mmCIF file of C-alpha atoms and ligand atoms in Angstrom:
data_model
loop_
_atom_site.group_PDB
_atom_site.id
_atom_site.type_symbol
_atom_site.label_atom_id
_atom_site.label_comp_id
_atom_site.label_asym_id
_atom_site.label_seq_id
_atom_site.Cartn_x
_atom_site.Cartn_y
_atom_site.Cartn_z
ATOM 1 C CA MET A 1 -0.003 0.001 -0.003
ATOM 2 C CA MET A 2 1.464 3.305 -1.085
ATOM 3 C CA ASN A 3 0.227 6.837 -0.595
ATOM 4 C CA LYS A 4 1.137 9.264 -3.384
ATOM 5 C CA LYS A 5 0.471 12.953 -3.838
ATOM 6 C CA ILE A 6 -0.226 13.812 -7.480
ATOM 7 C CA ALA A 7 -0.374 17.373 -8.799
ATOM 8 C CA VAL A 8 -2.969 17.511 -11.584
ATOM 9 C CA ILE A 9 -2.841 20.164 -14.297
ATOM 10 C CA LYS A 10 -5.820 19.613 -16.577
ATOM 11 C CA GLY A 11 -5.050 22.698 -18.675
ATOM 12 C CA ASP A 12 -6.879 23.900 -21.764
ATOM 13 C CA GLY A 13 -8.817 22.489 -24.720
ATOM 14 C CA ILE A 14 -9.270 18.726 -24.449
ATOM 15 C CA GLY A 15 -6.984 18.683 -21.359
ATOM 16 C CA PRO A 16 -9.775 18.441 -18.745
ATOM 17 C CA GLU A 17 -11.559 15.583 -20.597
ATOM 18 C CA ILE A 18 -8.508 13.422 -21.145
ATOM 19 C CA VAL A 19 -7.093 13.924 -17.648
ATOM 20 C CA THR A 20 -10.459 13.031 -16.097
ATOM 21 C CA GLU A 21 -10.262 9.662 -17.886
ATOM 22 C CA ALA A 22 -6.677 9.093 -16.731
ATOM 23 C CA MET A 23 -7.795 9.775 -13.135
ATOM 24 C CA LYS A 24 -10.616 7.271 -13.589
ATOM 25 C CA VAL A 25 -8.018 4.652 -14.495
ATOM 26 C CA LEU A 26 -5.718 5.675 -11.618
ATOM 27 C CA ASP A 27 -8.632 5.391 -9.189
ATOM 28 C CA LYS A 28 -9.205 1.852 -10.417
ATOM 29 C CA VAL A 29 -5.513 1.064 -9.891
ATOM 30 C CA ALA A 30 -5.702 2.490 -6.359
ATOM 31 C CA GLU A 31 -8.783 0.392 -5.575
ATOM 32 C CA LYS A 32 -7.406 -2.817 -7.034
ATOM 33 C CA TYR A 33 -3.894 -2.609 -5.585
ATOM 34 C CA GLY A 34 -4.768 -0.891 -2.313
ATOM 35 C CA HIS A 35 -2.964 2.412 -2.929
ATOM 36 C CA LYS A 36 -4.078 5.932 -2.125
ATOM 37 C CA PHE A 37 -3.660 8.756 -4.646
ATOM 38 C CA ASP A 38 -4.270 12.307 -3.415
ATOM 39 C CA TYR A 39 -4.877 14.800 -6.214
ATOM 40 C CA THR A 40 -4.234 18.542 -6.076
ATOM 41 C CA GLN A 41 -5.749 20.344 -9.064
ATOM 42 C CA LEU A 42 -3.670 23.261 -10.352
ATOM 43 C CA LEU A 43 -3.978 25.814 -13.112
ATOM 44 C CA MET A 44 -1.472 26.314 -15.912
ATOM 45 C CA GLY A 45 -1.642 27.699 -19.444
ATOM 46 C CA GLY A 46 -4.596 29.658 -20.823
ATOM 47 C CA CYS A 47 -6.876 28.829 -17.878
ATOM 48 C CA SER A 48 -4.259 30.313 -15.543
ATOM 49 C CA ILE A 49 -3.977 33.436 -17.722
ATOM 50 C CA ASP A 50 -7.772 33.896 -17.440
ATOM 51 C CA VAL A 51 -7.702 33.611 -13.637
ATOM 52 C CA ASN A 52 -4.249 34.891 -12.637
ATOM 53 C CA GLY A 53 -3.061 36.944 -15.613
ATOM 54 C CA VAL A 54 -0.008 34.703 -16.033
ATOM 55 C CA PRO A 55 0.290 31.172 -17.492
ATOM 56 C CA LEU A 56 2.123 29.784 -14.458
ATOM 57 C CA THR A 57 2.107 31.031 -10.858
ATOM 58 C CA ASP A 58 4.680 30.451 -8.122
ATOM 59 C CA GLU A 59 1.972 28.602 -6.141
ATOM 60 C CA THR A 60 1.521 26.066 -8.961
ATOM 61 C CA ILE A 61 5.289 25.525 -9.111
ATOM 62 C CA ALA A 62 5.498 25.112 -5.316
ATOM 63 C CA GLU A 63 2.576 22.634 -5.264
ATOM 64 C CA CYS A 64 4.196 20.587 -8.033
ATOM 65 C CA LYS A 65 7.495 20.512 -6.147
ATOM 66 C CA ALA A 66 5.648 19.323 -3.033
ATOM 67 C CA SER A 67 4.059 16.427 -4.956
ATOM 68 C CA ASP A 68 5.389 12.992 -5.902
ATOM 69 C CA ALA A 69 4.574 13.539 -9.584
ATOM 70 C CA VAL A 70 2.620 15.810 -11.932
ATOM 71 C CA LEU A 71 -0.100 14.602 -14.294
ATOM 72 C CA MET A 72 -0.872 17.039 -17.064
ATOM 73 C CA GLY A 73 -3.360 17.322 -19.943
ATOM 74 C CA SER A 74 -2.533 19.990 -22.489
ATOM 75 C CA ILE A 75 -2.272 23.761 -22.668
ATOM 76 C CA GLY A 76 -2.875 26.439 -25.252
ATOM 77 C CA GLY A 77 -5.582 27.405 -27.697
ATOM 78 C CA ASN A 78 -6.062 28.340 -31.316
ATOM 79 C CA THR A 79 -3.043 30.512 -32.089
ATOM 80 C CA THR A 80 -4.863 32.650 -34.660
ATOM 81 C CA THR A 81 -8.151 33.240 -32.851
ATOM 82 C CA SER A 82 -7.525 32.945 -29.105
ATOM 83 C CA PRO A 83 -6.935 36.211 -27.198
ATOM 84 C CA TRP A 84 -4.112 34.463 -25.303
ATOM 85 C CA TYR A 85 -1.976 34.880 -28.449
ATOM 86 C CA LYS A 86 -2.372 38.661 -28.452
ATOM 87 C CA LEU A 87 -0.262 38.727 -25.263
ATOM 88 C CA PRO A 88 3.523 39.190 -25.247
ATOM 89 C CA ALA A 89 5.372 35.895 -25.862
ATOM 90 C CA ASP A 90 6.376 35.414 -22.221
ATOM 91 C CA LEU A 91 2.742 35.587 -21.051
ATOM 92 C CA ARG A 92 1.306 33.054 -23.532
ATOM 93 C CA PRO A 93 0.245 29.542 -22.481
ATOM 94 C CA GLU A 94 3.377 27.836 -23.921
ATOM 95 C CA ALA A 95 5.630 30.074 -21.806
ATOM 96 C CA GLY A 96 4.106 28.392 -18.741
ATOM 97 C CA LEU A 97 5.002 24.958 -20.072
ATOM 98 C CA LEU A 98 8.612 25.926 -20.835
ATOM 99 C CA LYS A 99 8.916 27.570 -17.421
ATOM 100 C CA ILE A 100 7.570 24.610 -15.458
ATOM 101 C CA ARG A 101 9.994 22.269 -17.269
ATOM 102 C CA LYS A 102 12.886 24.565 -16.331
ATOM 103 C CA GLU A 103 11.719 25.211 -12.738
ATOM 104 C CA LEU A 104 11.260 21.495 -12.041
ATOM 105 C CA GLY A 105 14.566 20.622 -13.756
ATOM 106 C CA LEU A 106 12.821 18.243 -16.178
ATOM 107 C CA PHE A 107 15.706 17.811 -18.603
ATOM 108 C CA ALA A 108 14.820 14.359 -19.919
ATOM 109 C CA ASN A 109 11.720 13.926 -22.048
ATOM 110 C CA LEU A 110 10.833 10.327 -22.818
ATOM 111 C CA ARG A 111 8.494 9.831 -25.769
ATOM 112 C CA PRO A 112 7.850 6.161 -26.516
ATOM 113 C CA CYS A 113 6.469 5.494 -30.010
ATOM 114 C CA LEU A 114 5.152 2.101 -30.801
ATOM 115 C CA LEU A 115 2.882 0.757 -33.447
ATOM 116 C CA TYR A 116 0.067 -1.279 -31.917
ATOM 117 C CA PRO A 117 -0.583 -4.177 -34.309
ATOM 118 C CA GLN A 118 -4.320 -3.454 -33.902
ATOM 119 C CA LEU A 119 -3.722 0.046 -35.326
ATOM 120 C CA SER A 120 -1.376 -0.831 -38.164
ATOM 121 C CA GLY A 121 -4.182 0.082 -40.567
ATOM 122 C CA ALA A 122 -3.978 3.679 -39.278
ATOM 123 C CA CYS A 123 -0.219 3.852 -40.004
ATOM 124 C CA PRO A 124 0.364 6.014 -43.088
ATOM 125 C CA LEU A 125 3.461 4.048 -44.141
ATOM 126 C CA LYS A 126 3.458 1.383 -46.858
ATOM 127 C CA GLU A 127 2.358 -1.988 -45.584
ATOM 128 C CA GLU A 128 5.748 -3.596 -46.273
ATOM 129 C CA ILE A 129 7.198 -1.125 -43.743
ATOM 130 C CA SER A 130 4.408 -1.133 -41.141
ATOM 131 C CA ALA A 131 4.227 -4.932 -41.197
ATOM 132 C CA LYS A 132 7.621 -5.028 -39.464
ATOM 133 C CA GLY A 133 6.193 -2.950 -36.602
ATOM 134 C CA PHE A 134 8.314 -0.606 -34.503
ATOM 135 C CA ASP A 135 8.877 0.237 -30.850
ATOM 136 C CA MET A 136 11.203 3.153 -30.146
ATOM 137 C CA LEU A 137 11.701 5.728 -27.449
ATOM 138 C CA ILE A 138 12.724 9.270 -28.252
ATOM 139 C CA MET A 139 14.742 10.818 -25.437
ATOM 140 C CA ARG A 140 14.553 14.558 -26.001
ATOM 141 C CA GLU A 141 16.715 17.036 -24.045
ATOM 142 C CA LEU A 142 14.118 19.414 -22.632
ATOM 143 C CA THR A 143 15.691 22.329 -20.744
ATOM 144 C CA GLY A 144 18.546 23.493 -22.984
ATOM 145 C CA GLY A 145 19.379 24.444 -26.537
ATOM 146 C CA LEU A 146 17.494 26.918 -28.704
ATOM 147 C CA TYR A 147 14.318 26.998 -26.590
ATOM 148 C CA PHE A 148 16.192 28.370 -23.581
ATOM 149 C CA GLY A 149 19.132 30.287 -25.125
ATOM 150 C CA ALA A 150 19.289 34.094 -25.247
ATOM 151 C CA ARG A 151 17.129 35.598 -27.965
ATOM 152 C CA LYS A 152 16.416 39.063 -29.258
ATOM 153 C CA THR A 153 14.959 40.935 -32.190
ATOM 154 C CA GLU A 154 16.523 44.291 -33.033
ATOM 155 C CA GLU A 155 17.396 46.600 -35.836
ATOM 156 C CA VAL A 156 21.013 46.300 -36.951
ATOM 157 C CA ASP A 157 22.130 48.967 -39.454
ATOM 158 C CA GLY A 158 18.519 49.610 -40.402
ATOM 159 C CA VAL A 159 17.731 45.901 -40.922
ATOM 160 C CA MET A 160 15.471 43.950 -38.569
ATOM 161 C CA THR A 161 17.496 41.049 -37.179
ATOM 162 C CA ALA A 162 16.454 38.182 -34.902
ATOM 163 C CA VAL A 163 18.866 35.957 -32.969
ATOM 164 C CA ASP A 164 18.275 32.674 -31.099
ATOM 165 C CA THR A 165 21.145 30.952 -29.317
ATOM 166 C CA LEU A 166 21.847 27.213 -29.432
ATOM 167 C CA SER A 167 24.147 26.356 -26.558
ATOM 168 C CA TYR A 168 24.882 23.121 -24.686
ATOM 169 C CA ASN A 169 27.505 22.432 -22.049
ATOM 170 C CA GLU A 170 29.051 19.044 -21.407
ATOM 171 C CA LYS A 171 27.126 18.529 -18.158
ATOM 172 C CA GLU A 172 23.771 18.992 -19.886
ATOM 173 C CA ILE A 173 24.768 16.536 -22.589
ATOM 174 C CA ARG A 174 26.211 13.967 -20.185
ATOM 175 C CA ARG A 175 23.140 13.741 -17.943
ATOM 176 C CA ILE A 176 20.719 13.172 -20.848
ATOM 177 C CA ALA A 177 23.123 10.674 -22.428
ATOM 178 C CA VAL A 178 23.289 8.736 -19.145
ATOM 179 C CA LYS A 179 19.462 8.601 -19.024
ATOM 180 C CA ALA A 180 19.372 7.337 -22.602
ATOM 181 C CA PHE A 181 21.854 4.528 -21.927
ATOM 182 C CA GLU A 182 20.109 3.595 -18.675
ATOM 183 C CA VAL A 183 16.783 3.263 -20.496
ATOM 184 C CA ALA A 184 18.438 1.377 -23.377
ATOM 185 C CA MET A 185 19.779 -1.178 -20.857
ATOM 186 C CA LYS A 186 16.144 -2.007 -20.003
ATOM 187 C CA ARG A 187 15.147 -2.213 -23.663
ATOM 188 C CA ARG A 188 16.898 -3.603 -26.762
ATOM 189 C CA LYS A 189 20.281 -2.025 -25.903
ATOM 190 C CA LYS A 190 20.698 0.279 -28.848
ATOM 191 C CA VAL A 191 21.153 4.073 -28.749
ATOM 192 C CA THR A 192 20.972 6.285 -31.813
ATOM 193 C CA SER A 193 22.326 9.737 -31.027
ATOM 194 C CA VAL A 194 20.956 12.335 -33.411
ATOM 195 C CA ASP A 195 22.889 15.519 -34.183
ATOM 196 C CA LYS A 196 24.078 17.817 -36.948
ATOM 197 C CA ALA A 197 27.784 17.350 -36.284
ATOM 198 C CA ASN A 198 28.687 18.084 -39.908
ATOM 199 C CA VAL A 199 27.707 21.723 -39.291
ATOM 200 C CA LEU A 200 27.124 22.682 -35.642
ATOM 201 C CA ASP A 201 29.653 23.059 -32.825
ATOM 202 C CA SER A 202 26.991 22.168 -30.255
ATOM 203 C CA SER A 203 26.468 18.888 -32.150
ATOM 204 C CA ARG A 204 30.183 18.118 -32.262
ATOM 205 C CA LEU A 205 30.393 18.498 -28.477
ATOM 206 C CA TRP A 206 27.190 16.415 -28.201
ATOM 207 C CA ARG A 207 28.739 13.594 -30.236
ATOM 208 C CA LYS A 208 31.982 13.667 -28.211
ATOM 209 C CA ILE A 209 30.238 13.497 -24.815
ATOM 210 C CA VAL A 210 27.728 10.823 -25.870
ATOM 211 C CA THR A 211 30.652 8.723 -27.138
ATOM 212 C CA GLU A 212 32.394 9.139 -23.759
ATOM 213 C CA VAL A 213 29.267 8.078 -21.847
ATOM 214 C CA ALA A 214 28.872 5.037 -24.120
ATOM 215 C CA ALA A 215 32.174 3.673 -22.791
ATOM 216 C CA ASP A 216 30.396 2.996 -19.462
ATOM 217 C CA TYR A 217 27.758 0.878 -21.223
ATOM 218 C CA PRO A 218 29.688 -1.706 -23.257
ATOM 219 C CA GLU A 219 26.541 -3.806 -23.755
ATOM 220 C CA VAL A 220 24.751 -0.983 -25.544
ATOM 221 C CA GLU A 221 25.344 -0.397 -29.243
ATOM 222 C CA LEU A 222 25.805 3.315 -30.039
ATOM 223 C CA GLU A 223 25.253 4.803 -33.456
ATOM 224 C CA HIS A 224 25.429 8.480 -34.483
ATOM 225 C CA MET A 225 23.008 9.755 -37.084
ATOM 226 C CA LEU A 226 22.574 13.184 -38.643
ATOM 227 C CA VAL A 227 19.193 14.751 -37.989
ATOM 228 C CA ASP A 228 18.172 15.097 -41.642
ATOM 229 C CA ASN A 229 18.980 11.464 -42.290
ATOM 230 C CA SER A 230 17.084 10.512 -39.090
ATOM 231 C CA ALA A 231 13.956 12.243 -40.377
ATOM 232 C CA MET A 232 14.222 10.160 -43.512
ATOM 233 C CA GLN A 233 15.015 6.878 -41.724
ATOM 234 C CA LEU A 234 11.935 7.306 -39.486
ATOM 235 C CA VAL A 235 9.655 6.827 -42.475
ATOM 236 C CA ARG A 236 11.941 4.495 -44.436
ATOM 237 C CA ASP A 237 12.668 1.929 -41.715
ATOM 238 C CA PRO A 238 11.415 2.869 -38.213
ATOM 239 C CA ALA A 239 12.033 -0.677 -36.928
ATOM 240 C CA GLN A 240 15.787 0.054 -36.810
ATOM 241 C CA PHE A 241 15.397 2.389 -33.798
ATOM 242 C CA ASP A 242 15.371 1.526 -30.106
ATOM 243 C CA VAL A 243 16.373 4.620 -28.069
ATOM 244 C CA MET A 244 16.941 7.833 -30.001
ATOM 245 C CA VAL A 245 18.613 10.606 -27.961
ATOM 246 C CA THR A 246 18.746 14.154 -29.209
ATOM 247 C CA GLU A 247 18.776 17.856 -28.358
ATOM 248 C CA ASN A 248 15.654 19.903 -27.670
ATOM 249 C CA MET A 249 14.563 21.166 -31.094
ATOM 250 C CA PHE A 250 15.549 18.070 -33.063
ATOM 251 C CA GLY A 251 13.586 16.014 -30.528
ATOM 252 C CA ASP A 252 10.561 18.282 -30.778
ATOM 253 C CA ILE A 253 10.431 17.839 -34.546
ATOM 254 C CA LEU A 254 11.338 14.159 -34.768
ATOM 255 C CA SER A 255 8.880 13.156 -32.047
ATOM 256 C CA ASP A 256 5.982 14.682 -33.990
ATOM 257 C CA GLU A 257 7.120 12.813 -37.067
ATOM 258 C CA ALA A 258 7.417 9.586 -35.086
ATOM 259 C CA SER A 259 3.969 10.069 -33.570
ATOM 260 C CA MET A 260 2.349 10.315 -36.975
ATOM 261 C CA ILE A 261 3.597 6.926 -38.086
ATOM 262 C CA THR A 262 1.941 5.299 -35.049
ATOM 263 C CA GLY A 263 -1.428 6.260 -36.530
ATOM 264 C CA SER A 264 -2.447 9.050 -34.171
ATOM 265 C CA ILE A 265 -0.748 11.503 -31.844
ATOM 266 C CA GLY A 266 -3.633 10.664 -29.493
ATOM 267 C CA MET A 267 -1.835 7.403 -28.659
ATOM 268 C CA LEU A 268 1.503 8.807 -27.500
ATOM 269 C CA PRO A 269 2.372 9.348 -23.838
ATOM 270 C CA SER A 270 5.376 11.211 -22.511
ATOM 271 C CA ALA A 271 7.360 11.593 -19.315
ATOM 272 C CA SER A 272 9.584 14.524 -18.409
ATOM 273 C CA MET A 273 12.007 13.679 -15.625
ATOM 274 C CA ASN A 274 14.687 15.263 -13.477
ATOM 275 C CA GLU A 275 17.649 13.417 -11.864
ATOM 276 C CA THR A 276 15.364 11.789 -9.299
ATOM 277 C CA LYS A 277 12.205 9.769 -9.791
ATOM 278 C CA PHE A 278 10.130 12.935 -10.001
ATOM 279 C CA GLY A 279 8.414 13.553 -13.314
ATOM 280 C CA LEU A 280 5.697 15.377 -15.205
ATOM 281 C CA TYR A 281 3.520 13.126 -17.342
ATOM 282 C CA GLU A 282 1.562 14.408 -20.313
ATOM 283 C CA PRO A 283 0.292 13.209 -23.673
ATOM 284 C CA SER A 284 2.542 14.232 -26.575
ATOM 285 C CA GLY A 285 -0.346 15.835 -28.420
ATOM 286 C CA GLY A 286 -1.742 19.316 -28.019
ATOM 287 C CA SER A 287 -4.956 20.840 -26.692
ATOM 288 C CA ALA A 288 -6.974 20.280 -29.902
ATOM 289 C CA PRO A 289 -9.266 23.297 -29.309
ATOM 290 C CA ASP A 290 -11.403 22.345 -32.344
ATOM 291 C CA ILE A 291 -12.811 19.267 -30.587
ATOM 292 C CA ALA A 292 -12.615 20.486 -26.965
ATOM 293 C CA GLY A 293 -15.630 19.841 -24.742
ATOM 294 C CA GLN A 294 -17.250 17.408 -27.183
ATOM 295 C CA ASP A 295 -16.213 14.147 -25.503
ATOM 296 C CA LYS A 296 -14.501 13.119 -28.744
ATOM 297 C CA ALA A 297 -10.813 13.212 -27.826
ATOM 298 C CA ASN A 298 -8.680 10.103 -27.475
ATOM 299 C CA PRO A 299 -7.703 9.738 -23.788
ATOM 300 C CA ILE A 300 -5.291 6.839 -24.404
ATOM 301 C CA ALA A 301 -2.107 8.973 -24.571
ATOM 302 C CA THR A 302 -2.967 10.478 -21.180
ATOM 303 C CA ILE A 303 -3.865 7.099 -19.692
ATOM 304 C CA LEU A 304 -0.538 5.702 -20.957
ATOM 305 C CA SER A 305 1.199 8.762 -19.482
ATOM 306 C CA ALA A 306 -0.345 7.869 -16.128
ATOM 307 C CA ALA A 307 1.037 4.348 -16.617
ATOM 308 C CA MET A 308 4.493 5.860 -17.160
ATOM 309 C CA MET A 309 4.024 7.774 -13.892
ATOM 310 C CA LEU A 310 3.257 4.520 -12.068
ATOM 311 C CA ARG A 311 6.322 2.882 -13.633
ATOM 312 C CA TYR A 312 8.955 5.620 -13.422
ATOM 313 C CA SER A 313 7.963 7.767 -10.425
ATOM 314 C CA PHE A 314 6.208 5.233 -8.155
ATOM 315 C CA ASP A 315 8.031 1.987 -9.075
ATOM 316 C CA MET A 316 4.629 0.317 -9.556
ATOM 317 C CA THR A 317 5.649 -2.024 -12.372
ATOM 318 C CA GLU A 318 2.758 -4.449 -12.027
ATOM 319 C CA GLU A 319 0.209 -1.635 -11.929
ATOM 320 C CA ALA A 320 1.758 0.057 -14.993
ATOM 321 C CA ASP A 321 1.744 -3.261 -16.865
ATOM 322 C CA ALA A 322 -1.930 -3.707 -15.959
ATOM 323 C CA VAL A 323 -2.898 -0.305 -17.382
ATOM 324 C CA GLU A 324 -0.949 -0.909 -20.607
ATOM 325 C CA ALA A 325 -2.508 -4.353 -20.945
ATOM 326 C CA ALA A 326 -5.967 -2.852 -20.451
ATOM 327 C CA VAL A 327 -5.322 -0.415 -23.315
ATOM 328 C CA THR A 328 -4.215 -3.253 -25.600
ATOM 329 C CA LYS A 329 -7.283 -5.272 -24.592
ATOM 330 C CA VAL A 330 -9.693 -2.463 -25.440
ATOM 331 C CA LEU A 331 -8.031 -2.024 -28.837
ATOM 332 C CA GLU A 332 -8.188 -5.783 -29.436
ATOM 333 C CA GLU A 333 -11.886 -5.704 -28.648
ATOM 334 C CA GLY A 334 -12.270 -3.134 -31.422
ATOM 335 C CA TYR A 335 -13.161 0.014 -29.466
ATOM 336 C CA ARG A 336 -11.942 3.212 -31.154
ATOM 337 C CA THR A 337 -12.195 6.955 -30.667
ATOM 338 C CA GLY A 338 -12.644 8.985 -33.864
ATOM 339 C CA ASP A 339 -8.935 9.603 -34.529
ATOM 340 C CA ILE A 340 -8.127 5.878 -34.746
ATOM 341 C CA MET A 341 -11.450 4.662 -36.127
ATOM 342 C CA SER A 342 -11.442 2.175 -38.962
ATOM 343 C CA GLU A 343 -14.065 0.066 -40.679
ATOM 344 C CA GLY A 344 -15.702 -2.646 -38.594
ATOM 345 C CA CYS A 345 -14.606 -1.119 -35.274
ATOM 346 C CA LYS A 346 -16.840 0.202 -32.499
ATOM 347 C CA PRO A 347 -16.837 3.996 -32.135
ATOM 348 C CA VAL A 348 -16.697 5.275 -28.541
ATOM 349 C CA SER A 349 -16.445 8.666 -26.844
ATOM 350 C CA CYS A 350 -13.571 9.893 -24.708
ATOM 351 C CA SER A 351 -15.363 9.044 -21.446
ATOM 352 C CA GLN A 352 -16.520 5.636 -22.695
ATOM 353 C CA MET A 353 -12.945 4.812 -23.657
ATOM 354 C CA GLY A 354 -11.755 5.758 -20.157
ATOM 355 C CA THR A 355 -14.434 3.597 -18.537
ATOM 356 C CA LEU A 356 -13.661 0.617 -20.796
ATOM 357 C CA ILE A 357 -9.957 0.806 -19.933
ATOM 358 C CA ALA A 358 -10.590 1.281 -16.188
ATOM 359 C CA GLU A 359 -12.879 -1.780 -16.186
ATOM 360 C CA ARG A 360 -10.097 -3.901 -17.692
ATOM 361 C CA VAL A 361 -7.369 -2.908 -15.209
HETATM 362 C C1 IPM B 401 5.979 19.787 -27.240
HETATM 363 C C2 IPM B 401 5.372 21.091 -27.684
HETATM 364 C C3 IPM B 401 6.038 22.220 -26.931
HETATM 365 C C4 IPM B 401 7.525 22.144 -27.210
HETATM 366 C C5 IPM B 401 5.492 23.625 -27.246
HETATM 367 C C6 IPM B 401 4.014 23.708 -26.961
HETATM 368 C C7 IPM B 401 6.241 24.713 -26.534
HETATM 369 O O1 IPM B 401 5.506 21.240 -29.056
HETATM 370 O O2 IPM B 401 5.886 19.460 -26.031
HETATM 371 O O3 IPM B 401 6.549 19.097 -28.077
HETATM 372 O O4 IPM B 401 7.981 22.541 -28.259
HETATM 373 O O5 IPM B 401 8.253 21.639 -26.349
HETATM 374 MG MG1 MG B 402 6.288 19.546 -30.067
#
C-alpha cells in the first residue's frame, strides 16, 4: 500500500476531458492494488492566464514541487483566434510549459512510439514497412538548446534582425546521455544519437560526450546519425530504432514525425524527468481546441502517461503493466475513438474509452 500525492494540471482544450479519464483509471488502480492517490488540481496555461493573468504562478510551481509527480493534460488554444496569443510571448500559455519544465529541472523527455498491431491500418506508411512494426523511445533534451538560449529581435544597421542561441555544455549533454543509456539497458540495448555534427559546434560536443558516456555501457550499441537522415530513416525503416537521444529542437520535430507513423498523436504518452524519480507526465499531443468539450478526444495517450508515472515515479511495475494491458485489450476488442477509427470497429467517446480501460485494469 502506497500513498502518493499527485499534482494535476488539466489545462486547456481537451486537457480536462482526457485527464479526467486518466484519473478514472488511476482510481481503479488504487482500488485494485490498495494504494491511495491524493490529487491537487492546479492551473497552468490559458486557464491560468484567465484567472491569474499569467500562465504559471509560483503557487503552482510550489505545489508541483511538493508532490510525488505531476499529471498534465494539455495547454494552449487556437493561435490565430484565441486572445491568449495577443499577449507578449512570455505571457502566452506555452511560456508556462517551458517555465515549469525549467523550474522542475525536467531535462529528460521520454516519448515512446510504438505501433500497436491493432492500429497498423492507421499507419500512413506502406504496408511492407508497417508490417515489421516498430517500438522506439525518443529521449529529447528538454531544458537546454534553442528553446532556452538568449534571444532578441533588433534593428542592426537599419535591418530587422532576430537571434536565437543554441548552446549546450558538457554537463547537460552527459546527464541526458546517461538517461538514454540507462533506459536502453532495459530495452533492446541500442542508442541512436541524433545531431548535426557536420555543421554545428553544439552537435560536435554532443557527439563527443555521448561517445564518452557510451564507454560505461559496453553492452549498448551506439550509433550516431545526422538529424536530416534521421527524419528520412523514421519513415523508411522505423524498426531500426530503439532509443533515439537528441537535443531539444531536433527532438521536438522528430517526435511529432514519429507520432504520426503510429497512426495518431492521441496514442503517444510522454514523461519529463529530473535526476530523481520525479516527473511530469503528459500526452505528446496538443490541446486540440477544435474538438474540446465534445467528448470526442482520445484519452489513451494520457492514460498511458499515467502508466508511465506509475512505472517511473512510483516503481509500480505491475500496476503500470496492468494499465498498458488494459489499453491493448480495449483495442483488441475493437473500441476506437474517432482519430483511430477504422471500418468494422466500435466507435466510442472519450469518457466511454476511459471507462472501458478502467474496467479492464
Ligand atoms: C511539445 C510542444 C512544446 C515544445 C510547445 C508547446 C512549446 O511542441 O511538447 O513538443 O515545443 O516543447
Ligand atoms: Mg512539439
